[in-house]
Tab-separated table of N, CA and C in Angstrom:
chain	number	residue	atom	x	y	z
T	1	MET	N	0.831	-1.172	0.016
T	1	MET	CA	0.034	-0.009	0.032
T	1	MET	C	0.904	1.223	0.019
T	2	ALA	N	0.337	2.292	-0.515
T	2	ALA	CA	1.107	3.523	-0.614
T	2	ALA	C	1.238	4.193	0.680
T	3	ALA	N	2.424	4.801	0.854
T	3	ALA	CA	2.672	5.598	2.050
T	3	ALA	C	2.562	7.098	1.596
T	4	PHE	N	2.237	8.003	2.497
T	4	PHE	CA	2.069	9.369	2.156
T	4	PHE	C	3.202	10.247	2.782
T	5	ILE	N	3.567	11.321	2.092
T	5	ILE	CA	4.520	12.231	2.662
T	5	ILE	C	3.738	13.444	3.131
T	6	PHE	N	3.974	13.904	4.259
T	6	PHE	CA	3.386	15.120	4.679
T	6	PHE	C	4.372	16.043	5.299
T	7	TYR	N	3.986	17.334	5.512
T	7	TYR	CA	4.903	18.253	6.066
T	7	TYR	C	4.441	18.695	7.457
T	8	ILE	N	5.353	18.803	8.315
T	8	ILE	CA	5.083	19.323	9.651
T	8	ILE	C	5.843	20.626	9.775
T	9	THR	N	5.155	21.711	10.153
T	9	THR	CA	5.809	22.954	10.392
T	9	THR	C	6.086	23.104	11.836
T	10	LEU	N	7.315	23.331	12.171
T	10	LEU	CA	7.723	23.485	13.551
T	10	LEU	C	8.182	24.902	13.798
T	11	PHE	N	7.912	25.388	14.949
T	11	PHE	CA	8.478	26.713	15.393
T	11	PHE	C	9.587	26.425	16.408
T	12	ILE	N	10.755	26.800	16.070
T	12	ILE	CA	11.955	26.539	16.947
T	12	ILE	C	12.441	27.878	17.454
T	13	LEU	N	12.527	27.961	18.796
T	13	LEU	CA	13.141	29.173	19.337
T	13	LEU	C	14.645	29.032	19.339
T	14	MET	N	15.299	29.884	18.652
T	14	MET	CA	16.754	29.865	18.593
T	14	MET	C	17.308	30.430	19.891
T	15	ALA	N	18.374	29.874	20.362
T	15	ALA	CA	18.983	30.292	21.604
T	15	ALA	C	19.520	31.687	21.580
T	16	SER	N	19.900	32.176	20.374
T	16	SER	CA	20.426	33.540	20.224
T	16	SER	C	19.447	34.584	19.961
T	17	THR	N	18.167	34.184	19.857
T	17	THR	CA	17.182	35.249	19.597
T	17	THR	C	16.230	35.318	20.701
T	18	SER	N	15.353	36.345	20.691
T	18	SER	CA	14.365	36.522	21.723
T	18	SER	C	13.179	35.566	21.465
T	19	ARG	N	12.297	35.406	22.354
T	19	ARG	CA	11.113	34.594	22.216
T	19	ARG	C	10.259	35.054	21.097
T	20	ALA	N	10.227	36.369	20.813
T	20	ALA	CA	9.430	36.919	19.764
T	20	ALA	C	9.893	36.557	18.412
T	21	GLU	N	11.184	36.164	18.359
T	21	GLU	CA	11.785	35.894	16.984
T	21	GLU	C	11.930	34.353	16.873
T	22	ALA	N	10.959	33.696	16.432
T	22	ALA	CA	11.007	32.209	16.256
T	22	ALA	C	11.324	31.907	14.820
T	23	ALA	N	12.165	30.966	14.564
T	23	ALA	CA	12.474	30.496	13.290
T	23	ALA	C	11.473	29.373	12.889
T	24	GLN	N	11.050	29.479	11.594
T	24	GLN	CA	10.127	28.432	11.091
T	24	GLN	C	10.898	27.443	10.264
T	25	THR	N	10.755	26.188	10.503
T	25	THR	CA	11.438	25.123	9.807
T	25	THR	C	10.466	24.070	9.326
T	26	SER	N	10.587	23.598	8.097
T	26	SER	CA	9.739	22.524	7.671
T	26	SER	C	10.480	21.210	7.721
T	27	VAL	N	9.778	20.188	8.216
T	27	VAL	CA	10.357	18.835	8.380
T	27	VAL	C	9.489	17.930	7.593
T	28	VAL	N	10.084	17.065	6.758
T	28	VAL	CA	9.327	16.108	6.001
T	28	VAL	C	9.370	14.795	6.745
T	29	ALA	N	8.151	14.152	6.826
T	29	ALA	CA	8.117	12.907	7.560
T	29	ALA	C	7.222	11.932	6.682
T	30	LEU	N	7.562	10.664	6.760
T	30	LEU	CA	6.806	9.635	6.117
T	30	LEU	C	5.552	9.298	6.997
T	31	LEU	N	4.403	9.261	6.429
T	31	LEU	CA	3.238	8.978	7.123
T	31	LEU	C	2.729	7.574	6.818
T	32	LEU	N	2.566	6.733	7.791
T	32	LEU	CA	1.994	5.400	7.611
T	32	LEU	C	0.779	5.328	8.452
T	33	ARG	N	-0.297	4.760	7.858
T	33	ARG	CA	-1.554	4.623	8.572
T	33	ARG	C	-1.873	3.144	8.935
T	34	VAL	N	-2.267	2.962	10.212
T	34	VAL	CA	-2.605	1.630	10.653
T	34	VAL	C	-4.157	1.629	10.899
T	35	ASP	N	-4.865	0.661	10.242
T	35	ASP	CA	-6.297	0.534	10.446
T	35	ASP	C	-6.678	-0.987	10.336
T	36	GLN	N	-7.281	-1.459	11.368
T	36	GLN	CA	-7.628	-2.920	11.448
T	36	GLN	C	-8.567	-3.297	10.357
T	37	SER	N	-9.371	-2.391	9.851
T	37	SER	CA	-10.374	-2.729	8.787
T	37	SER	C	-9.787	-2.854	7.408
T	38	GLY	N	-8.495	-2.519	7.249
T	38	GLY	CA	-7.846	-2.626	5.979
T	38	GLY	C	-7.834	-1.373	5.195
T	39	LYS	N	-8.312	-0.294	5.760
T	39	LYS	CA	-8.336	1.019	5.079
T	39	LYS	C	-7.099	1.862	5.163
T	40	GLY	N	-6.106	1.320	5.873
T	40	GLY	CA	-4.828	2.027	6.047
T	40	GLY	C	-3.687	1.360	5.239
T	41	ASP	N	-2.533	1.775	5.470
T	41	ASP	CA	-1.372	1.112	4.836
T	41	ASP	C	-1.067	-0.232	5.412
T	42	TYR	N	-1.405	-0.440	6.750
T	42	TYR	CA	-1.200	-1.686	7.465
T	42	TYR	C	-2.340	-1.955	8.398
T	43	GLU	N	-2.594	-3.235	8.683
T	43	GLU	CA	-3.658	-3.597	9.631
T	43	GLU	C	-3.126	-3.829	11.001
T	44	LYS	N	-1.782	-4.007	11.162
T	44	LYS	CA	-1.169	-4.215	12.481
T	44	LYS	C	-0.089	-3.183	12.640
T	45	ILE	N	0.039	-2.763	13.917
T	45	ILE	CA	1.061	-1.744	14.270
T	45	ILE	C	2.455	-2.257	14.054
T	46	GLN	N	2.714	-3.494	14.452
T	46	GLN	CA	4.034	-4.088	14.290
T	46	GLN	C	4.446	-4.067	12.800
T	47	ASP	N	3.507	-4.382	11.917
T	47	ASP	CA	3.815	-4.391	10.453
T	47	ASP	C	4.266	-2.970	10.000
T	48	ALA	N	3.667	-1.954	10.513
T	48	ALA	CA	4.032	-0.571	10.142
T	48	ALA	C	5.495	-0.314	10.675
T	49	ILE	N	5.761	-0.694	11.889
T	49	ILE	CA	7.123	-0.472	12.439
T	49	ILE	C	8.145	-1.285	11.717
T	50	ASP	N	7.754	-2.542	11.342
T	50	ASP	CA	8.712	-3.397	10.517
T	50	ASP	C	8.972	-2.792	9.175
T	51	ALA	N	8.097	-1.990	8.641
T	51	ALA	CA	8.271	-1.355	7.326
T	51	ALA	C	9.277	-0.197	7.339
T	52	VAL	N	9.546	0.336	8.474
T	52	VAL	CA	10.576	1.389	8.587
T	52	VAL	C	11.985	0.732	8.353
T	53	PRO	N	12.768	1.334	7.465
T	53	PRO	CA	14.027	0.735	7.156
T	53	PRO	C	15.026	0.691	8.365
T	54	SER	N	15.846	-0.338	8.400
T	54	SER	CA	16.896	-0.380	9.420
T	54	SER	C	17.806	0.785	9.313
T	55	ASN	N	18.364	1.251	10.436
T	55	ASN	CA	19.211	2.424	10.471
T	55	ASN	C	18.554	3.666	9.842
T	56	ASN	N	17.326	3.797	10.109
T	56	ASN	CA	16.422	4.849	9.639
T	56	ASN	C	17.019	6.220	10.082
T	57	LYS	N	16.988	7.205	9.178
T	57	LYS	CA	17.455	8.550	9.515
T	57	LYS	C	16.398	9.594	9.263
T	58	GLU	N	15.227	9.196	8.817
T	58	GLU	CA	14.110	10.076	8.508
T	58	GLU	C	13.002	9.977	9.560
T	59	MET	N	12.249	11.040	9.758
T	59	MET	CA	11.105	11.005	10.642
T	59	MET	C	9.969	10.179	10.032
T	60	VAL	N	9.413	9.303	10.837
T	60	VAL	CA	8.286	8.499	10.396
T	60	VAL	C	7.152	8.697	11.415
T	61	PHE	N	5.973	9.025	10.868
T	61	PHE	CA	4.803	9.219	11.769
T	61	PHE	C	3.826	8.128	11.410
T	62	ILE	N	3.563	7.254	12.453
T	62	ILE	CA	2.594	6.133	12.262
T	62	ILE	C	1.332	6.579	13.001
T	63	LEU	N	0.256	6.761	12.223
T	63	LEU	CA	-1.030	7.147	12.753
T	63	LEU	C	-1.874	5.819	12.891
T	64	VAL	N	-2.313	5.569	14.131
T	64	VAL	CA	-3.045	4.375	14.447
T	64	VAL	C	-4.495	4.772	14.665
T	65	ASN	N	-5.405	4.237	13.777
T	65	ASN	CA	-6.822	4.507	13.851
T	65	ASN	C	-7.361	3.842	15.102
T	66	PRO	N	-8.505	4.324	15.624
T	66	PRO	CA	-9.094	3.739	16.802
T	66	PRO	C	-9.342	2.259	16.706
T	67	GLY	N	-9.151	1.581	17.779
T	67	GLY	CA	-9.391	0.097	17.868
T	67	GLY	C	-8.611	-0.518	18.997
T	68	ILE	N	-8.877	-1.791	19.251
T	68	ILE	CA	-8.103	-2.557	20.260
T	68	ILE	C	-7.208	-3.497	19.454
T	69	TYR	N	-5.872	-3.264	19.617
T	69	TYR	CA	-4.861	-3.956	18.915
T	69	TYR	C	-4.188	-4.988	19.886
T	70	ASN	N	-4.496	-6.192	19.672
T	70	ASN	CA	-3.929	-7.289	20.572
T	70	ASN	C	-2.641	-7.742	19.903
T	71	GLU	N	-1.578	-7.054	20.199
T	71	GLU	CA	-0.253	-7.286	19.608
T	71	GLU	C	0.855	-7.105	20.624
T	72	ARG	N	1.924	-7.785	20.407
T	72	ARG	CA	3.199	-7.460	21.153
T	72	ARG	C	4.000	-6.512	20.215
T	73	ILE	N	4.333	-5.378	20.704
T	73	ILE	CA	5.021	-4.360	19.904
T	73	ILE	C	6.496	-4.234	20.355
T	74	VAL	N	7.382	-4.237	19.359
T	74	VAL	CA	8.804	-3.984	19.615
T	74	VAL	C	9.335	-2.968	18.617
T	75	VAL	N	9.834	-1.865	19.126
T	75	VAL	CA	10.488	-0.894	18.227
T	75	VAL	C	11.969	-1.138	18.358
T	76	PRO	N	12.594	-1.765	17.353
T	76	PRO	CA	14.024	-2.176	17.413
T	76	PRO	C	14.937	-0.923	17.575
T	77	ALA	N	16.130	-1.157	18.099
T	77	ALA	CA	17.098	-0.127	18.310
T	77	ALA	C	17.544	0.506	17.009
T	78	ASP	N	17.504	-0.162	15.882
T	78	ASP	CA	17.936	0.419	14.592
T	78	ASP	C	16.817	1.135	13.877
T	79	LYS	N	15.751	1.457	14.566
T	79	LYS	CA	14.616	2.169	13.948
T	79	LYS	C	14.243	3.447	14.719
T	80	PRO	N	15.169	4.425	14.788
T	80	PRO	CA	14.849	5.642	15.529
T	80	PRO	C	13.961	6.546	14.715
T	81	PHE	N	13.569	7.687	15.372
T	81	PHE	CA	12.759	8.734	14.680
T	81	PHE	C	11.376	8.335	14.379
T	82	ILE	N	10.744	7.474	15.135
T	82	ILE	CA	9.380	7.084	14.888
T	82	ILE	C	8.486	7.720	15.902
T	83	THR	N	7.320	8.257	15.420
T	83	THR	CA	6.284	8.724	16.291
T	83	THR	C	5.098	7.810	16.034
T	84	LEU	N	4.512	7.259	17.121
T	84	LEU	CA	3.361	6.357	17.025
T	84	LEU	C	2.226	7.036	17.691
T	85	SER	N	1.198	7.392	16.988
T	85	SER	CA	0.040	8.213	17.556
T	85	SER	C	-1.329	7.629	17.315
T	86	GLY	N	-2.090	7.650	18.383
T	86	GLY	CA	-3.573	7.399	18.272
T	86	GLY	C	-4.202	8.801	18.319
T	87	SER	N	-5.514	8.848	18.340
T	87	SER	CA	-6.209	10.090	18.436
T	87	SER	C	-6.661	10.404	19.894
T	88	LYS	N	-7.013	9.378	20.629
T	88	LYS	CA	-7.362	9.472	22.018
T	88	LYS	C	-6.918	8.216	22.721
T	89	PRO	N	-6.390	8.295	23.913
T	89	PRO	CA	-5.875	7.075	24.600
T	89	PRO	C	-7.020	6.064	24.872
T	90	ASN	N	-8.214	6.526	25.064
T	90	ASN	CA	-9.334	5.603	25.383
T	90	ASN	C	-9.793	4.820	24.182
T	91	ASN	N	-9.535	5.249	22.954
T	91	ASN	CA	-9.992	4.509	21.767
T	91	ASN	C	-8.871	3.903	20.936
T	92	THR	N	-7.590	4.072	21.306
T	92	THR	CA	-6.508	3.423	20.653
T	92	THR	C	-5.753	2.645	21.689
T	93	VAL	N	-6.033	1.320	21.767
T	93	VAL	CA	-5.609	0.471	22.870
T	93	VAL	C	-4.769	-0.644	22.342
T	94	ILE	N	-3.592	-0.811	22.943
T	94	ILE	CA	-2.673	-1.912	22.622
T	94	ILE	C	-2.642	-2.816	23.854
T	95	ILE	N	-3.054	-4.083	23.648
T	95	ILE	CA	-3.164	-5.026	24.802
T	95	ILE	C	-2.441	-6.322	24.488
T	96	ARG	N	-1.995	-6.955	25.608
T	96	ARG	CA	-1.546	-8.290	25.607
T	96	ARG	C	-1.904	-8.898	26.947
T	97	SER	N	-1.869	-10.187	27.065
T	97	SER	CA	-2.050	-10.804	28.328
T	97	SER	C	-0.958	-11.910	28.446
T	98	ASP	N	0.185	-11.464	28.962
T	98	ASP	CA	1.386	-12.303	29.066
T	98	ASP	C	2.085	-12.067	30.385
T	99	ASN	N	2.747	-13.109	30.839
T	99	ASN	CA	3.552	-12.982	32.071
T	99	ASN	C	4.798	-13.735	32.025
T	100	GLY	N	5.650	-13.545	32.996
T	100	GLY	CA	6.927	-14.221	33.067
T	100	GLY	C	8.041	-13.267	33.346
T	101	ASN	N	9.162	-13.502	32.671
T	101	ASN	CA	10.319	-12.652	32.824
T	101	ASN	C	9.991	-11.222	32.435
T	102	ILE	N	10.415	-10.264	33.223
T	102	ILE	CA	10.070	-8.861	32.940
T	102	ILE	C	10.504	-8.368	31.604
T	103	PHE	N	11.484	-8.963	30.972
T	103	PHE	CA	11.903	-8.584	29.620
T	103	PHE	C	11.163	-9.349	28.553
T	104	GLU	N	10.482	-10.397	28.863
T	104	GLU	CA	9.807	-11.214	27.844
T	104	GLU	C	8.304	-11.096	27.919
T	105	SER	N	7.721	-10.582	28.987
T	105	SER	CA	6.285	-10.479	29.129
T	105	SER	C	5.726	-9.135	28.668
T	106	VAL	N	6.522	-8.326	28.114
T	106	VAL	CA	6.168	-6.939	27.798
T	106	VAL	C	5.212	-6.773	26.649
T	107	THR	N	4.168	-5.983	26.847
T	107	THR	CA	3.282	-5.651	25.772
T	107	THR	C	3.903	-4.743	24.724
T	108	PHE	N	4.659	-3.710	25.142
T	108	PHE	CA	5.227	-2.713	24.227
T	108	PHE	C	6.654	-2.398	24.687
T	109	THR	N	7.594	-2.680	23.780
T	109	THR	CA	9.011	-2.420	24.083
T	109	THR	C	9.591	-1.439	23.100
T	110	VAL	N	10.258	-0.384	23.653
T	110	VAL	CA	10.929	0.632	22.863
T	110	VAL	C	12.441	0.506	23.121
T	111	LEU	N	13.193	0.051	22.126
T	111	LEU	CA	14.645	-0.101	22.176
T	111	LEU	C	15.300	1.053	21.434
T	112	ALA	N	14.529	1.731	20.532
T	112	ALA	CA	15.069	2.777	19.642
T	112	ALA	C	15.113	4.104	20.381
T	113	SER	N	15.998	4.961	19.980
T	113	SER	CA	16.078	6.314	20.499
T	113	SER	C	15.164	7.215	19.671
T	114	ASP	N	14.891	8.396	20.162
T	114	ASP	CA	14.105	9.415	19.478
T	114	ASP	C	12.761	8.884	19.094
T	115	PHE	N	12.085	8.185	20.010
T	115	PHE	CA	10.754	7.613	19.778
T	115	PHE	C	9.717	8.505	20.526
T	116	VAL	N	8.523	8.728	19.937
T	116	VAL	CA	7.464	9.361	20.630
T	116	VAL	C	6.252	8.568	20.525
T	117	GLY	N	5.524	8.358	21.672
T	117	GLY	CA	4.214	7.714	21.651
T	117	GLY	C	3.219	8.749	22.148
T	118	ARG	N	2.108	8.821	21.430
T	118	ARG	CA	1.001	9.786	21.726
T	118	ARG	C	-0.327	9.184	21.737
T	119	TYR	N	-1.127	9.548	22.801
T	119	TYR	CA	-2.539	9.226	22.817
T	119	TYR	C	-2.868	7.721	22.648
T	120	LEU	N	-2.149	6.888	23.447
T	120	LEU	CA	-2.327	5.430	23.380
T	120	LEU	C	-2.600	4.937	24.764
T	121	THR	N	-3.335	3.768	24.810
T	121	THR	CA	-3.358	2.977	26.000
T	121	THR	C	-2.535	1.693	25.803
T	122	ILE	N	-1.567	1.462	26.641
T	122	ILE	CA	-0.700	0.277	26.563
T	122	ILE	C	-1.035	-0.556	27.803
T	123	GLN	N	-1.503	-1.752	27.585
T	123	GLN	CA	-1.917	-2.570	28.777
T	123	GLN	C	-1.519	-4.004	28.681
T	124	ASN	N	-1.034	-4.548	29.807
T	124	ASN	CA	-0.854	-5.949	29.962
T	124	ASN	C	-1.942	-6.412	30.896
T	125	MET	N	-2.818	-7.295	30.435
T	125	MET	CA	-4.019	-7.653	31.098
T	125	MET	C	-3.869	-8.977	31.908
T	126	TYR	N	-2.631	-9.480	32.038
T	126	TYR	CA	-2.452	-10.694	32.797
T	126	TYR	C	-2.911	-10.539	34.255
T	127	ARG	N	-3.416	-11.520	34.883
T	127	ARG	CA	-3.993	-11.459	36.182
T	127	ARG	C	-2.903	-10.999	37.269
T	128	PRO	N	-3.402	-10.531	38.364
T	128	PRO	CA	-2.468	-10.107	39.433
T	128	PRO	C	-1.618	-11.283	39.982
T	129	GLY	N	-0.474	-10.925	40.505
T	129	GLY	CA	0.368	-11.974	41.150
T	129	GLY	C	1.531	-12.494	40.263
T	130	ALA	N	1.610	-12.017	39.071
T	130	ALA	CA	2.659	-12.459	38.157
T	130	ALA	C	3.346	-11.220	37.495
T	131	LYS	N	4.586	-11.394	37.082
T	131	LYS	CA	5.234	-10.308	36.395
T	131	LYS	C	4.548	-10.129	35.087
T	132	ALA	N	4.024	-8.944	34.785
T	132	ALA	CA	3.298	-8.729	33.550
T	132	ALA	C	3.495	-7.268	33.199
T	133	VAL	N	4.618	-6.931	32.473
T	133	VAL	CA	4.962	-5.570	32.145
T	133	VAL	C	4.191	-5.071	30.984
T	134	ALA	N	3.679	-3.846	31.034
T	134	ALA	CA	2.997	-3.215	29.990
T	134	ALA	C	3.998	-2.472	29.049
T	135	LEU	N	4.907	-1.730	29.593
T	135	LEU	CA	5.804	-0.921	28.761
T	135	LEU	C	7.267	-1.032	29.294
T	136	ARG	N	8.136	-1.323	28.398
T	136	ARG	CA	9.627	-1.311	28.614
T	136	ARG	C	10.220	-0.263	27.679
T	137	VAL	N	11.003	0.646	28.287
T	137	VAL	CA	11.637	1.690	27.526
T	137	VAL	C	13.164	1.641	27.762
T	138	SER	N	13.885	1.444	26.692
T	138	SER	CA	15.429	1.400	26.808
T	138	SER	C	16.140	2.385	25.856
T	139	GLY	N	15.378	2.999	24.978
T	139	GLY	CA	16.027	3.917	24.087
T	139	GLY	C	16.256	5.269	24.789
T	140	ASP	N	17.068	6.137	24.140
T	140	ASP	CA	17.391	7.440	24.620
T	140	ASP	C	16.471	8.464	23.997
T	141	ARG	N	16.082	9.502	24.737
T	141	ARG	CA	15.219	10.589	24.248
T	141	ARG	C	13.879	9.996	23.746
T	142	VAL	N	13.236	9.259	24.639
T	142	VAL	CA	11.930	8.683	24.319
T	142	VAL	C	10.872	9.459	25.125
T	143	ALA	N	9.788	9.774	24.496
T	143	ALA	CA	8.722	10.580	25.182
T	143	ALA	C	7.367	9.949	24.923
T	144	PHE	N	6.542	10.020	25.907
T	144	PHE	CA	5.146	9.597	25.882
T	144	PHE	C	4.269	10.801	26.320
T	145	PHE	N	3.286	11.121	25.440
T	145	PHE	CA	2.415	12.243	25.697
T	145	PHE	C	0.965	11.705	25.784
T	146	GLY	N	0.299	12.004	26.820
T	146	GLY	CA	-1.139	11.703	26.961
T	146	GLY	C	-1.465	10.213	26.852
T	147	CYS	N	-0.639	9.381	27.347
T	147	CYS	CA	-0.816	7.888	27.269
T	147	CYS	C	-1.290	7.336	28.577
T	148	ARG	N	-1.918	6.207	28.499
T	148	ARG	CA	-2.326	5.385	29.684
T	148	ARG	C	-1.494	4.125	29.611
T	149	ILE	N	-0.789	3.790	30.744
T	149	ILE	CA	-0.028	2.569	30.829
T	149	ILE	C	-0.500	1.801	31.997
T	150	LEU	N	-1.009	0.585	31.728
T	150	LEU	CA	-1.762	-0.175	32.720
T	150	LEU	C	-1.324	-1.586	32.826
T	151	SER	N	-1.239	-2.118	34.036
T	151	SER	CA	-0.989	-3.562	34.331
T	151	SER	C	-1.344	-3.774	35.798
T	152	TYR	N	-1.254	-5.013	36.214
T	152	TYR	CA	-1.484	-5.333	37.616
T	152	TYR	C	-0.180	-5.244	38.402
T	153	GLN	N	0.957	-5.613	37.784
T	153	GLN	CA	2.166	-5.652	38.527
T	153	GLN	C	3.345	-5.378	37.522
T	154	ASP	N	4.313	-4.645	37.973
T	154	ASP	CA	5.500	-4.296	37.122
T	154	ASP	C	5.075	-3.573	35.849
T	155	THR	N	4.218	-2.596	35.987
T	155	THR	CA	3.610	-1.960	34.883
T	155	THR	C	4.608	-1.284	33.897
T	156	LEU	N	5.535	-0.517	34.444
T	156	LEU	CA	6.527	0.221	33.614
T	156	LEU	C	7.924	-0.214	33.942
T	157	LEU	N	8.686	-0.670	32.974
T	157	LEU	CA	10.092	-0.960	33.100
T	157	LEU	C	10.854	0.185	32.436
T	158	ASN	N	11.199	1.194	33.192
T	158	ASN	CA	11.926	2.408	32.748
T	158	ASN	C	13.385	2.043	32.785
T	159	ASP	N	13.813	1.292	31.763
T	159	ASP	CA	15.091	0.545	31.801
T	159	ASP	C	16.282	1.414	31.865
T	160	THR	N	16.742	2.000	30.819
T	160	THR	CA	17.896	2.818	30.770
T	160	THR	C	17.707	4.095	29.891
T	161	LYS	N	18.539	5.081	30.169
T	161	LYS	CA	18.621	6.318	29.423
T	161	LYS	C	17.547	7.274	29.848
T	162	ARG	N	17.268	8.266	28.953
T	162	ARG	CA	16.366	9.435	29.240
T	162	ARG	C	15.002	9.176	28.677
T	163	HIS	N	13.943	9.278	29.538
T	163	HIS	CA	12.561	9.051	29.129
T	163	HIS	C	11.666	10.107	29.723
T	164	TYR	N	10.684	10.554	29.008
T	164	TYR	CA	9.760	11.596	29.462
T	164	TYR	C	8.342	11.121	29.397
T	165	TYR	N	7.546	11.341	30.390
T	165	TYR	CA	6.157	10.985	30.438
T	165	TYR	C	5.368	12.295	30.774
T	166	ILE	N	4.698	12.819	29.776
T	166	ILE	CA	3.981	14.070	29.961
T	166	ILE	C	2.446	13.815	29.880
T	167	ASN	N	1.752	14.208	30.924
T	167	ASN	CA	0.243	14.026	30.971
T	167	ASN	C	-0.082	12.546	30.776
T	168	CYS	N	0.661	11.659	31.383
T	168	CYS	CA	0.394	10.180	31.278
T	168	CYS	C	-0.231	9.702	32.523
T	169	TYR	N	-1.003	8.661	32.424
T	169	TYR	CA	-1.587	7.957	33.601
T	169	TYR	C	-0.943	6.607	33.647
T	170	ILE	N	-0.273	6.247	34.770
T	170	ILE	CA	0.459	5.012	34.891
T	170	ILE	C	-0.161	4.314	36.142
T	171	GLU	N	-0.707	3.102	35.964
T	171	GLU	CA	-1.321	2.387	37.058
T	171	GLU	C	-0.890	0.970	37.163
T	172	GLY	N	-0.588	0.541	38.369
T	172	GLY	CA	-0.291	-0.810	38.704
T	172	GLY	C	-0.851	-1.125	40.043
T	173	VAL	N	-1.089	-2.344	40.277
T	173	VAL	CA	-1.602	-2.777	41.614
T	173	VAL	C	-0.454	-3.484	42.322
T	174	TRP	N	-0.216	-3.084	43.575
T	174	TRP	CA	0.828	-3.649	44.408
T	174	TRP	C	0.099	-4.573	45.368
T	175	GLU	N	0.511	-5.723	45.504
T	175	GLU	CA	-0.052	-6.705	46.417
T	175	GLU	C	0.912	-6.872	47.619
T	176	CYS	N	0.353	-6.855	48.763
T	176	CYS	CA	1.133	-7.165	49.994
T	176	CYS	C	0.608	-8.410	50.585
T	177	ARG	N	1.488	-9.413	50.620
T	177	ARG	CA	1.102	-10.716	51.175
T	177	ARG	C	1.739	-10.919	52.523
T	178	PHE	N	0.945	-11.269	53.558
T	178	PHE	CA	1.503	-11.587	54.822
T	178	PHE	C	1.501	-13.038	55.102
T	179	PRO	N	2.345	-13.662	55.873
T	179	PRO	CA	3.521	-12.940	56.487
T	179	PRO	C	4.647	-12.829	55.440
T	180	PHE	N	5.526	-11.922	55.682
T	180	PHE	CA	6.670	-11.668	54.804
T	180	PHE	C	7.634	-12.778	54.777
């Protein structure tokens, strides 16, 4: 299926100028659409990520149409500069129900740097009492905006490097069992 090119206009404040003097820069990004009904470029999120070339140097914007995507997602280290975006976190949901090793039970893994996730719900639905990670982040300069990250235990594995969570809701249930 065809991919689309679109333009994003960014306003960048230059360090040497005042706030009133913003420089305008155009950035070209590849747009990939994910839609379970077959109306997009891909029906699965992982297929869109897999389509990004290894050692990617271009910005890629993956727009995920509303739906519940029952997938394990991995953004490999050699695929930086990806933005994965839904429209609202309540209607763009990525789920799995897996448990075990905290590195293997993960619903969504980000190993790449310069990744952005927007308006998504990422959830591991495995029952309480087992390691069931919803999100693992190991890339550098990774940001999540307006996302919901949910699981019963070990919800977020904020592994290594710099990560930012802006207006995100992160929930896990902690169980205390007596006697210790």
